[in-house]
PDB file of C-alpha atoms in Angstrom:
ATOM      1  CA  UNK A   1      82.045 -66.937   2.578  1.00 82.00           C
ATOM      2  CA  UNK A   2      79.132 -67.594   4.544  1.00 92.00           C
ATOM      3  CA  UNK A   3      76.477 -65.635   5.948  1.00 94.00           C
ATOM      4  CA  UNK A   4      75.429 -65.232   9.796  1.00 94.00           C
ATOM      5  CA  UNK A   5      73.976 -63.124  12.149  1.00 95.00           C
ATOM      6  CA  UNK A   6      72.046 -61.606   9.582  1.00 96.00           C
ATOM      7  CA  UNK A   7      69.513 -58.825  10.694  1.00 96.00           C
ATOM      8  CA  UNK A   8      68.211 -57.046   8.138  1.00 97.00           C
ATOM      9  CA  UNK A   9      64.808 -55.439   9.441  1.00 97.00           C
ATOM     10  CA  UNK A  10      66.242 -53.744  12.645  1.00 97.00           C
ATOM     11  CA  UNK A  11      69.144 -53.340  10.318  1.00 98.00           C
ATOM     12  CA  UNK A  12      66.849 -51.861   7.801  1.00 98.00           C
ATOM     13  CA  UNK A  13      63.986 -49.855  10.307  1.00 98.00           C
ATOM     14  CA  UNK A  14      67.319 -48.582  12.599  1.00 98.00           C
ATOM     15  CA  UNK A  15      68.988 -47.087   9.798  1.00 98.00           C
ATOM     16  CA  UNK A  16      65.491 -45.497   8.496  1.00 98.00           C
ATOM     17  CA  UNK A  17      65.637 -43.673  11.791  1.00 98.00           C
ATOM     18  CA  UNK A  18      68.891 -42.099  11.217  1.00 98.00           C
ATOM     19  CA  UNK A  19      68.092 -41.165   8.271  1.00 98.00           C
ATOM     20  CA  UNK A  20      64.897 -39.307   9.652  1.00 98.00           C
ATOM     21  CA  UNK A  21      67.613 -37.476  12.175  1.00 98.00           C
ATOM     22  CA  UNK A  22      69.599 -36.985   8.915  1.00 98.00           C
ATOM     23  CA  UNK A  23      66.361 -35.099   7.083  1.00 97.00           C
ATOM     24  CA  UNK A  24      65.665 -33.060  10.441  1.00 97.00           C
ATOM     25  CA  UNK A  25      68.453 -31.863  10.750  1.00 97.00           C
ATOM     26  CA  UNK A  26      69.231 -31.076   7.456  1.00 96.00           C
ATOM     27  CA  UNK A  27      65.712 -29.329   7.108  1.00 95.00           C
ATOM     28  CA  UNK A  28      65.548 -27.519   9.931  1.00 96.00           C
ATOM     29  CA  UNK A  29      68.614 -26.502  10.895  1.00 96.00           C
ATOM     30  CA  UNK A  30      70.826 -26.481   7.721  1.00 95.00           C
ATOM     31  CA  UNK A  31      73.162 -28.909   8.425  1.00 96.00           C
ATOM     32  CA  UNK A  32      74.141 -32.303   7.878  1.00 96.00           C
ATOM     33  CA  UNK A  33      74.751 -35.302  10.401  1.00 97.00           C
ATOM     34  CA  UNK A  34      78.533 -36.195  10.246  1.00 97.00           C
ATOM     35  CA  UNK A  35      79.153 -37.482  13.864  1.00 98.00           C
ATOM     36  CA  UNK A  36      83.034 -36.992  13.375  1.00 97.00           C
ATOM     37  CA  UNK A  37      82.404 -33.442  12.546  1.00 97.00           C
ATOM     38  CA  UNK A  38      79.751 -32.607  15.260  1.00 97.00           C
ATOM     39  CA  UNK A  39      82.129 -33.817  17.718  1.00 98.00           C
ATOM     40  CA  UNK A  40      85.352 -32.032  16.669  1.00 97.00           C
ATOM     41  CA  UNK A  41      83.952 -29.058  15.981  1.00 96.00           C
ATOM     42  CA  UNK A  42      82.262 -29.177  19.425  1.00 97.00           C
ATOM     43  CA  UNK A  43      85.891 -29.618  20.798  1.00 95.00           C
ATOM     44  CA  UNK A  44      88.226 -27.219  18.099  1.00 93.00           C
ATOM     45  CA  UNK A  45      85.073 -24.550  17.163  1.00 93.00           C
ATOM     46  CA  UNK A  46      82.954 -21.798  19.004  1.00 93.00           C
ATOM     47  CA  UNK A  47      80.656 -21.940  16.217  1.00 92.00           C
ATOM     48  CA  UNK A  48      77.494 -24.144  17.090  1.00 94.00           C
ATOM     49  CA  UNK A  49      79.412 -25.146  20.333  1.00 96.00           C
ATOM     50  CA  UNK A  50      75.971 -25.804  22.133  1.00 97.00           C
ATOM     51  CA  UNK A  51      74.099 -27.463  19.494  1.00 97.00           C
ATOM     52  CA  UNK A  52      76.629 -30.051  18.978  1.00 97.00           C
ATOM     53  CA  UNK A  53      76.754 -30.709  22.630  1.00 98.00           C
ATOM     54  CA  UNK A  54      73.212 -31.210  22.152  1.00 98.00           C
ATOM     55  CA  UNK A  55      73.010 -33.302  19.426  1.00 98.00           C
ATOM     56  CA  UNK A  56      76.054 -35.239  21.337  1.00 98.00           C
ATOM     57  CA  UNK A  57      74.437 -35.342  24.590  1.00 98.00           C
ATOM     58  CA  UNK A  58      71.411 -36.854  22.758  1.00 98.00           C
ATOM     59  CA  UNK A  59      73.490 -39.489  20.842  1.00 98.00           C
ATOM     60  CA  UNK A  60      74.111 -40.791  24.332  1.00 98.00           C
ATOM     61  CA  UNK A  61      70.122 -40.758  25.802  1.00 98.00           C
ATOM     62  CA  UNK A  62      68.943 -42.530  23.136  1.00 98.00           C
ATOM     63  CA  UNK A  63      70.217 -45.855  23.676  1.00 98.00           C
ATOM     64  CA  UNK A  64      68.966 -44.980  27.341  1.00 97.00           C
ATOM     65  CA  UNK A  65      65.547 -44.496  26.561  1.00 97.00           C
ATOM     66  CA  UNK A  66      65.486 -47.202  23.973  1.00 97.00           C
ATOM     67  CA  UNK A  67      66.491 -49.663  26.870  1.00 95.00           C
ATOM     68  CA  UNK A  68      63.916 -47.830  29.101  1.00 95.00           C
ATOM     69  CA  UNK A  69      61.021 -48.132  27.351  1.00 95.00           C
ATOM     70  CA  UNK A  70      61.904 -51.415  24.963  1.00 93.00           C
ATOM     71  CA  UNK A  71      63.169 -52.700  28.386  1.00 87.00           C
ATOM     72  CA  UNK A  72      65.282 -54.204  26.500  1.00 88.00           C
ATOM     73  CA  UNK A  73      68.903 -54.823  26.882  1.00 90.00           C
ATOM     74  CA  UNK A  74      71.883 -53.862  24.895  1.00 93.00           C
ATOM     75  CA  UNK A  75      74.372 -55.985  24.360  1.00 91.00           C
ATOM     76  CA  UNK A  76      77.575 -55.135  23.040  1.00 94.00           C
ATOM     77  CA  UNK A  77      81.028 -56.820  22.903  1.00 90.00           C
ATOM     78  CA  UNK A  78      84.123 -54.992  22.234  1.00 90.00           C
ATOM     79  CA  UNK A  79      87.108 -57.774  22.984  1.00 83.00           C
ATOM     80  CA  UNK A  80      90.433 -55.538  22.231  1.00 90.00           C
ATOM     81  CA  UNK A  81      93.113 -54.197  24.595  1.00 95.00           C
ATOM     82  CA  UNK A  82      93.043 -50.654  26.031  1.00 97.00           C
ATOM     83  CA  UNK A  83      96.873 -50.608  23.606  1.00 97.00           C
ATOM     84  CA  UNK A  84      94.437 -51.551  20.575  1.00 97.00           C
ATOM     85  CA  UNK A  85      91.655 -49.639  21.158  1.00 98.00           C
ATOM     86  CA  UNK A  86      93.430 -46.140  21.616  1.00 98.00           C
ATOM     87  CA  UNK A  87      95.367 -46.907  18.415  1.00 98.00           C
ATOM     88  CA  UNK A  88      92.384 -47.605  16.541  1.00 98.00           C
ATOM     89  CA  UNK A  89      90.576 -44.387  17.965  1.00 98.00           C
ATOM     90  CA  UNK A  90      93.251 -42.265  16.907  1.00 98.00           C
ATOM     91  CA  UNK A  91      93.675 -43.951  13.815  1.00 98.00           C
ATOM     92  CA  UNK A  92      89.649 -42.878  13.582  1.00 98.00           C
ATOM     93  CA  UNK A  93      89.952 -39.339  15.011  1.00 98.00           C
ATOM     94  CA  UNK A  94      93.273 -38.277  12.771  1.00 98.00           C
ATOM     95  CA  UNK A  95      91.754 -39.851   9.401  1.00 98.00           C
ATOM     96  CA  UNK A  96      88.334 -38.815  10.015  1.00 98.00           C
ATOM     97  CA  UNK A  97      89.208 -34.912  10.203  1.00 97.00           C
ATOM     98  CA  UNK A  98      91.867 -35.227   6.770  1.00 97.00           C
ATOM     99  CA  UNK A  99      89.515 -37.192   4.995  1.00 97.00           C
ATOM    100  CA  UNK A 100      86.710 -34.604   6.530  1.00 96.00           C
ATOM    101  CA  UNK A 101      84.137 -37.639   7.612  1.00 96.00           C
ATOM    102  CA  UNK A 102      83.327 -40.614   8.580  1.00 96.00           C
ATOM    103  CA  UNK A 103      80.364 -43.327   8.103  1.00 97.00           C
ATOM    104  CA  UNK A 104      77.832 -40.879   9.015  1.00 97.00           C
ATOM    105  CA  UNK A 105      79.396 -38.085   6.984  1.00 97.00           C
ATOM    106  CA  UNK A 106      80.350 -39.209   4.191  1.00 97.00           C
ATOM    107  CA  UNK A 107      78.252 -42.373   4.309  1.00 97.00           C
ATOM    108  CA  UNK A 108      75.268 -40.822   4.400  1.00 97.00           C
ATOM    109  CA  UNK A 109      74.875 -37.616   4.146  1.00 96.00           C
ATOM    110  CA  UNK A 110      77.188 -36.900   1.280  1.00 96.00           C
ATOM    111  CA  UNK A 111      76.194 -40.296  -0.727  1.00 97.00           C
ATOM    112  CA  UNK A 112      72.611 -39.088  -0.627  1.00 96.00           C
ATOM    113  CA  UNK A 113      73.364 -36.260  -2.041  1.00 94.00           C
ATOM    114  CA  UNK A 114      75.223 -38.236  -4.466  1.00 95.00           C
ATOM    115  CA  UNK A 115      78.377 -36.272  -3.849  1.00 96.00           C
ATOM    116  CA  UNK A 116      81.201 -37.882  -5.734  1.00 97.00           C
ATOM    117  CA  UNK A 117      83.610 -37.245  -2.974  1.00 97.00           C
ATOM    118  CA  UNK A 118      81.575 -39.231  -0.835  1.00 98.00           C
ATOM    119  CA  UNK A 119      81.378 -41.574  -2.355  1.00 98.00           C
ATOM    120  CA  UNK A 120      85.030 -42.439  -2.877  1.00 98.00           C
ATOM    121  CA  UNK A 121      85.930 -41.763   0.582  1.00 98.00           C
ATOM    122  CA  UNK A 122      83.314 -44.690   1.571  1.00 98.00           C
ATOM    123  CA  UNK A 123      84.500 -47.104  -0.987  1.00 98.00           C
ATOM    124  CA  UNK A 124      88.079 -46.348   0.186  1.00 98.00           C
ATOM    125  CA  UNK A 125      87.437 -46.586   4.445  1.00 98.00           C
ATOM    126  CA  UNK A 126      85.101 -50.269   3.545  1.00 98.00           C
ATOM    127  CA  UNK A 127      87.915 -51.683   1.558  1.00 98.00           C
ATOM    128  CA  UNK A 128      90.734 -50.689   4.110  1.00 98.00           C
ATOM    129  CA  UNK A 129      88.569 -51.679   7.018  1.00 98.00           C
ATOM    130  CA  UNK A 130      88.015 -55.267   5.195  1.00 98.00           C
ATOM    131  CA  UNK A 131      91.704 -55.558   4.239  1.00 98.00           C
ATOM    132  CA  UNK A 132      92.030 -54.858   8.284  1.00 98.00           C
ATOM    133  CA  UNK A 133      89.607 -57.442   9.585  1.00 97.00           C
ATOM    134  CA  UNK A 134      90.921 -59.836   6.754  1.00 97.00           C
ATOM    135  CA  UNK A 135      94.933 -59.037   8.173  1.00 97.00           C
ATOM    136  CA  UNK A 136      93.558 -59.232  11.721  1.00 95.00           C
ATOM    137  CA  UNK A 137      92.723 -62.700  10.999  1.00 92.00           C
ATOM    138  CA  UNK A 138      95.648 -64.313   9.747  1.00 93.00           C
ATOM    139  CA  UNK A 139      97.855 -62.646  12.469  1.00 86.00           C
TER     140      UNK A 139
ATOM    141  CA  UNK B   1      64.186 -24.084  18.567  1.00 89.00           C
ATOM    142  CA  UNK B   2      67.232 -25.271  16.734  1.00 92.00           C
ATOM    143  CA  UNK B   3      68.745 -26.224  20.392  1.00 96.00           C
ATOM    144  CA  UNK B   4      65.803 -28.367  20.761  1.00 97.00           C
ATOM    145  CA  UNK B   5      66.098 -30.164  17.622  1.00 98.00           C
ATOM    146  CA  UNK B   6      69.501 -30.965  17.736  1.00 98.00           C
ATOM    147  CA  UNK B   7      68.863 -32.963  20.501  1.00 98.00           C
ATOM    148  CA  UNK B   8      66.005 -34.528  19.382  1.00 98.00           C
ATOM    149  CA  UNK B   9      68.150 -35.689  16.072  1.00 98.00           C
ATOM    150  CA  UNK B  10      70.756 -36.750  18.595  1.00 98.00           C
ATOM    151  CA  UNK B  11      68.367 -38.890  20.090  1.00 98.00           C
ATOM    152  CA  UNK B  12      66.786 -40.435  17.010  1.00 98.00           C
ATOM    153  CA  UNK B  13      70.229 -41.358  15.624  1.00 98.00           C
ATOM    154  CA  UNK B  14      71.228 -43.196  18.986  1.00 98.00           C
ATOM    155  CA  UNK B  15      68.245 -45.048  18.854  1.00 98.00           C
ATOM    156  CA  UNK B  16      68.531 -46.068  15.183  1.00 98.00           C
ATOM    157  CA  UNK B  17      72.027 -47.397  16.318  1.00 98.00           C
ATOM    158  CA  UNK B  18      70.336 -49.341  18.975  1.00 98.00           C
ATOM    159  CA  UNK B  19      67.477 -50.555  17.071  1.00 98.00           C
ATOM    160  CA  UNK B  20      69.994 -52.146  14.216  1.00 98.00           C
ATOM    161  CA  UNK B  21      72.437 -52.877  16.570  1.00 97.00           C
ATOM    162  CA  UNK B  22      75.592 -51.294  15.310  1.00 97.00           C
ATOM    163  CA  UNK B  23      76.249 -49.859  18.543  1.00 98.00           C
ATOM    164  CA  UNK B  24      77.441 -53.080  18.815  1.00 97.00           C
ATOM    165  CA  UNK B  25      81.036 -53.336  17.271  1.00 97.00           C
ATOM    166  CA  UNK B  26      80.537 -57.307  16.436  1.00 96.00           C
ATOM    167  CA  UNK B  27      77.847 -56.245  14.407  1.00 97.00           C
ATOM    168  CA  UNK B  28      80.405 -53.948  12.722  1.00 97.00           C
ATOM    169  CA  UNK B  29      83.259 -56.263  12.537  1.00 97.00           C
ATOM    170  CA  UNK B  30      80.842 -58.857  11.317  1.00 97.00           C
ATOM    171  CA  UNK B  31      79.780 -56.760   7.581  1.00 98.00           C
ATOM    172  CA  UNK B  32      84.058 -56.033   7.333  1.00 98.00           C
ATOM    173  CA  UNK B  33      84.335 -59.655   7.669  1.00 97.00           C
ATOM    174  CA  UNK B  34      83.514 -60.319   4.132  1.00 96.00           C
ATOM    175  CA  UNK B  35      85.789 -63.239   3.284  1.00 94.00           C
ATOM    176  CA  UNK B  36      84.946 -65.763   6.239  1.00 92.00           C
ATOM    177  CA  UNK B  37      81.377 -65.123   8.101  1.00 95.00           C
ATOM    178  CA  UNK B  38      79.651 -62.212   6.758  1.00 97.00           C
ATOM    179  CA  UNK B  39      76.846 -60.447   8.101  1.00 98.00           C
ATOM    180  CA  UNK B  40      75.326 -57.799   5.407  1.00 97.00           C
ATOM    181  CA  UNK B  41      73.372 -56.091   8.225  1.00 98.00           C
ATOM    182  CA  UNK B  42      75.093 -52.640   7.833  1.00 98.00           C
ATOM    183  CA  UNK B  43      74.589 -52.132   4.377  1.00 98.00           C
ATOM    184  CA  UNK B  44      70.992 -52.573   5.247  1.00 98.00           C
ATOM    185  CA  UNK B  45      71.565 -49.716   7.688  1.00 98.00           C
ATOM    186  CA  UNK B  46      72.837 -47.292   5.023  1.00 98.00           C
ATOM    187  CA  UNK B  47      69.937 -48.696   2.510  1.00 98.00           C
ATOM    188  CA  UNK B  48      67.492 -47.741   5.149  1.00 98.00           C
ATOM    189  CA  UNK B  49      69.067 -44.292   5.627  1.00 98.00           C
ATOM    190  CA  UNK B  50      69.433 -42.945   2.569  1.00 98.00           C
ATOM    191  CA  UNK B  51      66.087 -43.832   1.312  1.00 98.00           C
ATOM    192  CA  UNK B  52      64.631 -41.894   3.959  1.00 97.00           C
ATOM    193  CA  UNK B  53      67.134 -39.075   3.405  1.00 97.00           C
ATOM    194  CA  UNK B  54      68.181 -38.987   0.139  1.00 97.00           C
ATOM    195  CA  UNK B  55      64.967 -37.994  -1.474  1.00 96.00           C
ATOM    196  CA  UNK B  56      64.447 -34.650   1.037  1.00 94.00           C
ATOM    197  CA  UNK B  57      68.110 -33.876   0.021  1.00 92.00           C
ATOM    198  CA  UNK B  58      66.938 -33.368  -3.621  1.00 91.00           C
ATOM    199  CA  UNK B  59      63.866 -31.798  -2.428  1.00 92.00           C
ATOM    200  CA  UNK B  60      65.000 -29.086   0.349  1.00 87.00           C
ATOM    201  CA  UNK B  61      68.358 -28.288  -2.119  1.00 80.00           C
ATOM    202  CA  UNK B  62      66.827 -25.451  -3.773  1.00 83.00           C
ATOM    203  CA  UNK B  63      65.672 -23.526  -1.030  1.00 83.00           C
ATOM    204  CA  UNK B  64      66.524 -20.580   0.135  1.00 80.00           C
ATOM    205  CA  UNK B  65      66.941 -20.993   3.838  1.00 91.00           C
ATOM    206  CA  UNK B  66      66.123 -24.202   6.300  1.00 93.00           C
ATOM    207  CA  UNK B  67      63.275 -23.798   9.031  1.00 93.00           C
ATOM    208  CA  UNK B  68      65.108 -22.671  11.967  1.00 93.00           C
ATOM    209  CA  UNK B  69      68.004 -21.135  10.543  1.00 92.00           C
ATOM    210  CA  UNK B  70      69.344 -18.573   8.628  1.00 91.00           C
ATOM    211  CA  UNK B  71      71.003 -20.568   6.103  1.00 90.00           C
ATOM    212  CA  UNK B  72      71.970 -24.194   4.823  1.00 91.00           C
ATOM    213  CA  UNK B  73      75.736 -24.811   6.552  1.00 90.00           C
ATOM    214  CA  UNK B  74      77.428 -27.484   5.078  1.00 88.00           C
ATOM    215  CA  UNK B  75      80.373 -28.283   3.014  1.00 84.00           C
ATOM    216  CA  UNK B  76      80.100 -28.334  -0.647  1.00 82.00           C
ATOM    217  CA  UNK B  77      84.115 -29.616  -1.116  1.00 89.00           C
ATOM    218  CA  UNK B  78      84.001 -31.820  -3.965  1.00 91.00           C
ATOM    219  CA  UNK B  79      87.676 -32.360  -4.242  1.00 93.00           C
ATOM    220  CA  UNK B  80      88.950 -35.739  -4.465  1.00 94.00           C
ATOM    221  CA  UNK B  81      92.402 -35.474  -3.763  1.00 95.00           C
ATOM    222  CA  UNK B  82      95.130 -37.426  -1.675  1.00 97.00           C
ATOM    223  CA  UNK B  83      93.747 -35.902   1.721  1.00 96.00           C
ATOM    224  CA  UNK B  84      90.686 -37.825   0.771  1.00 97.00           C
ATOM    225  CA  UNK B  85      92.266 -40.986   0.224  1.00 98.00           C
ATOM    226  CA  UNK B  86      94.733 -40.955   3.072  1.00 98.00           C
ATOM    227  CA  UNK B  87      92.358 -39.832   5.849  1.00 98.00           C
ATOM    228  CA  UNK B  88      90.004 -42.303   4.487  1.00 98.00           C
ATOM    229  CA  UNK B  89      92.176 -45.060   4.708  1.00 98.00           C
ATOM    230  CA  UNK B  90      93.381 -43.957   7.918  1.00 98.00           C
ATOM    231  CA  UNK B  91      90.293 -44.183   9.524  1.00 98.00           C
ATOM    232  CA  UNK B  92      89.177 -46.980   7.371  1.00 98.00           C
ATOM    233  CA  UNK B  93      92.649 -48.853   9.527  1.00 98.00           C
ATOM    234  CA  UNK B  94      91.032 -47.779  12.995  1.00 98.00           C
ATOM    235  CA  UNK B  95      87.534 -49.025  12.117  1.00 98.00           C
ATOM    236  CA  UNK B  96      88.696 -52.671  11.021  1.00 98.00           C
ATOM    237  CA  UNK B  97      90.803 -52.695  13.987  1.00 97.00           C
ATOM    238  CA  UNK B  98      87.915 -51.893  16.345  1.00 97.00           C
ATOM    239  CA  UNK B  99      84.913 -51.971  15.017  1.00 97.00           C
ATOM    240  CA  UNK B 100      84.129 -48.652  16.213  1.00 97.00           C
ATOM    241  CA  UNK B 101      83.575 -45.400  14.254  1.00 96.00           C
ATOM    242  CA  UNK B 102      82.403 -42.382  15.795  1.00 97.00           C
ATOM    243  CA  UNK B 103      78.599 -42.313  16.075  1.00 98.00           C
ATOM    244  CA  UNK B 104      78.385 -45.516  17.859  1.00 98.00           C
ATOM    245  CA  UNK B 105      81.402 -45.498  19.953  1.00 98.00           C
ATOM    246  CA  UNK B 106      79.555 -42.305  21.556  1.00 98.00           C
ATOM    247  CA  UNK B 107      76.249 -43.616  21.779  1.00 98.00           C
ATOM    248  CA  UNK B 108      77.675 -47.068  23.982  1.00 97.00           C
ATOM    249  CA  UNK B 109      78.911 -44.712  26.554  1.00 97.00           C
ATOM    250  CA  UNK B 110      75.662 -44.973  27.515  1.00 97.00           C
ATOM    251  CA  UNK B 111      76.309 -48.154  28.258  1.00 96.00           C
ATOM    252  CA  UNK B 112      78.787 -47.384  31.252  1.00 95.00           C
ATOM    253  CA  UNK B 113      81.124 -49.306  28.870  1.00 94.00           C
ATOM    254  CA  UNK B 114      85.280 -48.588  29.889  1.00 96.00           C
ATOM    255  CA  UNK B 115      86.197 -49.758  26.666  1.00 96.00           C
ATOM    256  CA  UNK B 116      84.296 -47.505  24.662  1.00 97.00           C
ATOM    257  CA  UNK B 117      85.008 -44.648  26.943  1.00 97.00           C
ATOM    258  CA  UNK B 118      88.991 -45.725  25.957  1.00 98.00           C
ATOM    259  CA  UNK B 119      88.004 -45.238  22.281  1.00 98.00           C
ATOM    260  CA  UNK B 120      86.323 -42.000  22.314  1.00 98.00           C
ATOM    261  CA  UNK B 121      89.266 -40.197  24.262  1.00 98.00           C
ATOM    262  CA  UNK B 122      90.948 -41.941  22.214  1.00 98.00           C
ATOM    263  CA  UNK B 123      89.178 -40.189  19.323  1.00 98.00           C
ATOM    264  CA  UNK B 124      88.691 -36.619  20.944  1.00 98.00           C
ATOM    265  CA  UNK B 125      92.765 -36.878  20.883  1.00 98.00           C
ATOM    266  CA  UNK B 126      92.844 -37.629  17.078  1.00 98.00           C
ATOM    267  CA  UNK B 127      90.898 -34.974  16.187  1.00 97.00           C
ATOM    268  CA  UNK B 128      92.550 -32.609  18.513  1.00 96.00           C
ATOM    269  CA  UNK B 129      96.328 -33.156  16.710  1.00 96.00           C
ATOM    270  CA  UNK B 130      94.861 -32.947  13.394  1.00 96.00           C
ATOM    271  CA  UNK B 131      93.624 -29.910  14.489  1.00 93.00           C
ATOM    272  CA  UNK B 132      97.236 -28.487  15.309  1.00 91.00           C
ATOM    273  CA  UNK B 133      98.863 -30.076  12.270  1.00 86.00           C
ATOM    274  CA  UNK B 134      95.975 -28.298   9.840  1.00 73.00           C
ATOM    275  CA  UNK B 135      94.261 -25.449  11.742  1.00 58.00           C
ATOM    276  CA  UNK B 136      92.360 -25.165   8.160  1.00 56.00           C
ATOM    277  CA  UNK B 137      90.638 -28.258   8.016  1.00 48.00           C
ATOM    278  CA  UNK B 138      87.627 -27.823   6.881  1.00 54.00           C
ATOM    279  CA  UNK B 139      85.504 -29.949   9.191  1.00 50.00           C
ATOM    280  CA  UNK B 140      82.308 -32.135   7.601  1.00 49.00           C
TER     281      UNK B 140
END
C-alpha cells in the first residue's frame, strides 16, 4: 500500500463544515442530515416536501458560490459508462433506503450520536465498497 | 425560519464537499482503494465532522424542543438486523463501483456534469422501487 493524493486539511476544514450544517440543522430544526433520506423523502413524502427541496436546492449552490467567490475551479473526474453508472446509482438508491442511510446518515449523524446501528451499517458499506474497488481492479 | 435554514445547511454541506474535495469521486475511489494507492483524505472528512457535531449531539439531546421547531424528528431505530446489513452492502456495491454516494453526486450537478446527472436519476429511481417494494420504510 502506498499513500497519495493525500489532503488532509481541506479534507479536515471541509468536513468541519458539514458538520456545522449537521449541528444547524439538528439544533434548529430537529432533524438530522442524511442526504439519502432528504432526497427520498422529498420524492416519496408530503411531509417537509419544501424544506428538503431547500436543503437540496442548496446542496447544489454551494459548490457554485464556492467557485464564485474562491474563483476557483472544481475539478472532478468520473470515468465510468452511462451502463455502470446507472447500476451503481441504483445499487445506491435501493440499499440506501433498506439499510435507511448512507455516508451522511449513518456516517455522521448516527456515529456521532454513537448509535450502534450506525455504526455497523458504516463498517459494513466501507468494507463492501473496498472489496468493490479491490474486484474492480483485478477485472 | 426553518425554510431559510435548510437552505443555508444545504449550502454549507455543498461547500464542505467542495472544500475537501469529495465531490470529486477520485477522491472517493482513492480512500476505497486501500490495498494499492490509498488516499486517507475521507476519513479526515468524517474526523472533521463529527468533532464539530458530535459534541452538540450530546448537548442539545435533552431538550425539549429545537429552535425553530416543534419537536426533534429523527429516527431512533436501533435495530441491527439483516435489512441493515443487506441495504448496507448494497449500497456499499454502488459506491465502490462509482465513487458516488448521494450528497456529492447532487452537489456536482452543479457542475453541468452528464455523468453525474446519469447517477442521480439513477438514484431518484432506486429509491423510488424501494419505495413500492416497502411502502413502510422508515426513511433516515
Amino acid at each position: 500500500m502506498n499513500i497519495i493524493n493525500f489532503t488532509p486539511v481541506p479534507a479536515f476544514l471541509g468536513g468541519a463544515l458539514i458538520g456545522l450544517a449537521v449541528v444547524l440543522f439538528f439544533v434548529f430544526n430537529g432533524r438530522l442530515i442524511g442526504i439519502s433520506g432528504i432526497a427520498s423523502n422529498f420524492l416519496t413524502s408530503k411531509n417537509n416536501r419544501f424544506d428538503n427541496f431547500l436543503f437540496i436546492a442548496g446542496l447544489i449552490i454551494g459548490p457554485i458560490l464556492y467557485k464564485f467567490f474562491s474563483s476557483q475551479e472544481i475539478n472532478i473526474s468520473i470515468s465510468n459508462s452511462f451502463f455502470l453508472l446507472s447500476v451503481a446509482g441504483l445499487l445506491v438508491g435501493v440499499g440506501t433506503r433498506i439499510g435507511g442511510g448512507c455516508t451522511s446518515g449513518h456516517g455522521i449523524s448516527g456515529m456521532g450520536r454513537f448509535s450502534l446501528r450506525s455504526i455497523i451499517a458504516t463498517i459494513t458499506f466501507m468494507i463492501v465498497g473496498i472489496l468493490t474497488v479491490l474486484v474492480k481492479n483485478l477485472v | 425560519m426553518s425554510k431559510i435554514i435548510s437552505l443555508v445547511c444545504g449550502i454549507i454541506f455543498g461547500i464542505g464537499l467542495t472544500v475537501s474535495e469529495m465531490i470529486d469521486p477520485a477522491k472517493v475511489l482513492g480512500f476505497l482503494n486501500i490495498f494499492r494507492d490509498w488516499d486517507p483524505s475521507l476519513a479526515f472528512v468524517m474526523i472533521g465532522a463529527l468533532i464539530i457535531s458530535s459534541p452538540f449531539f450530546h448537548l442539545f439531546k435533552n431538550n425539549k424542543k429545537p429552535i425553530f421547531a416543534k419537536s426533534f424528528n429523527y429516527t431512533t431505530n436501533k435495530e441491527i438486523n439483516k435489512k441493515l446489513i443487506i441495504g448496507s452492502s448494497l449500497f456499499g456495491a454502488g459506491w465502490g463501483l462509482a465513487g458516488l454516494c448521494p450528497g456529492p453526486a447532487i452537489a456536482s450537478l452543479a457542475l453541468l456534469n452528464i455523468n453525474s446527472a446519469v447517477f442521480v436519476v439513477a438514484v431518484f429511481v432506486g429509491f423510488y422501487l424501494a419505495k413500492l417494494s416497502e411502502p413502510t420504510t422508515h426513511a433516515r
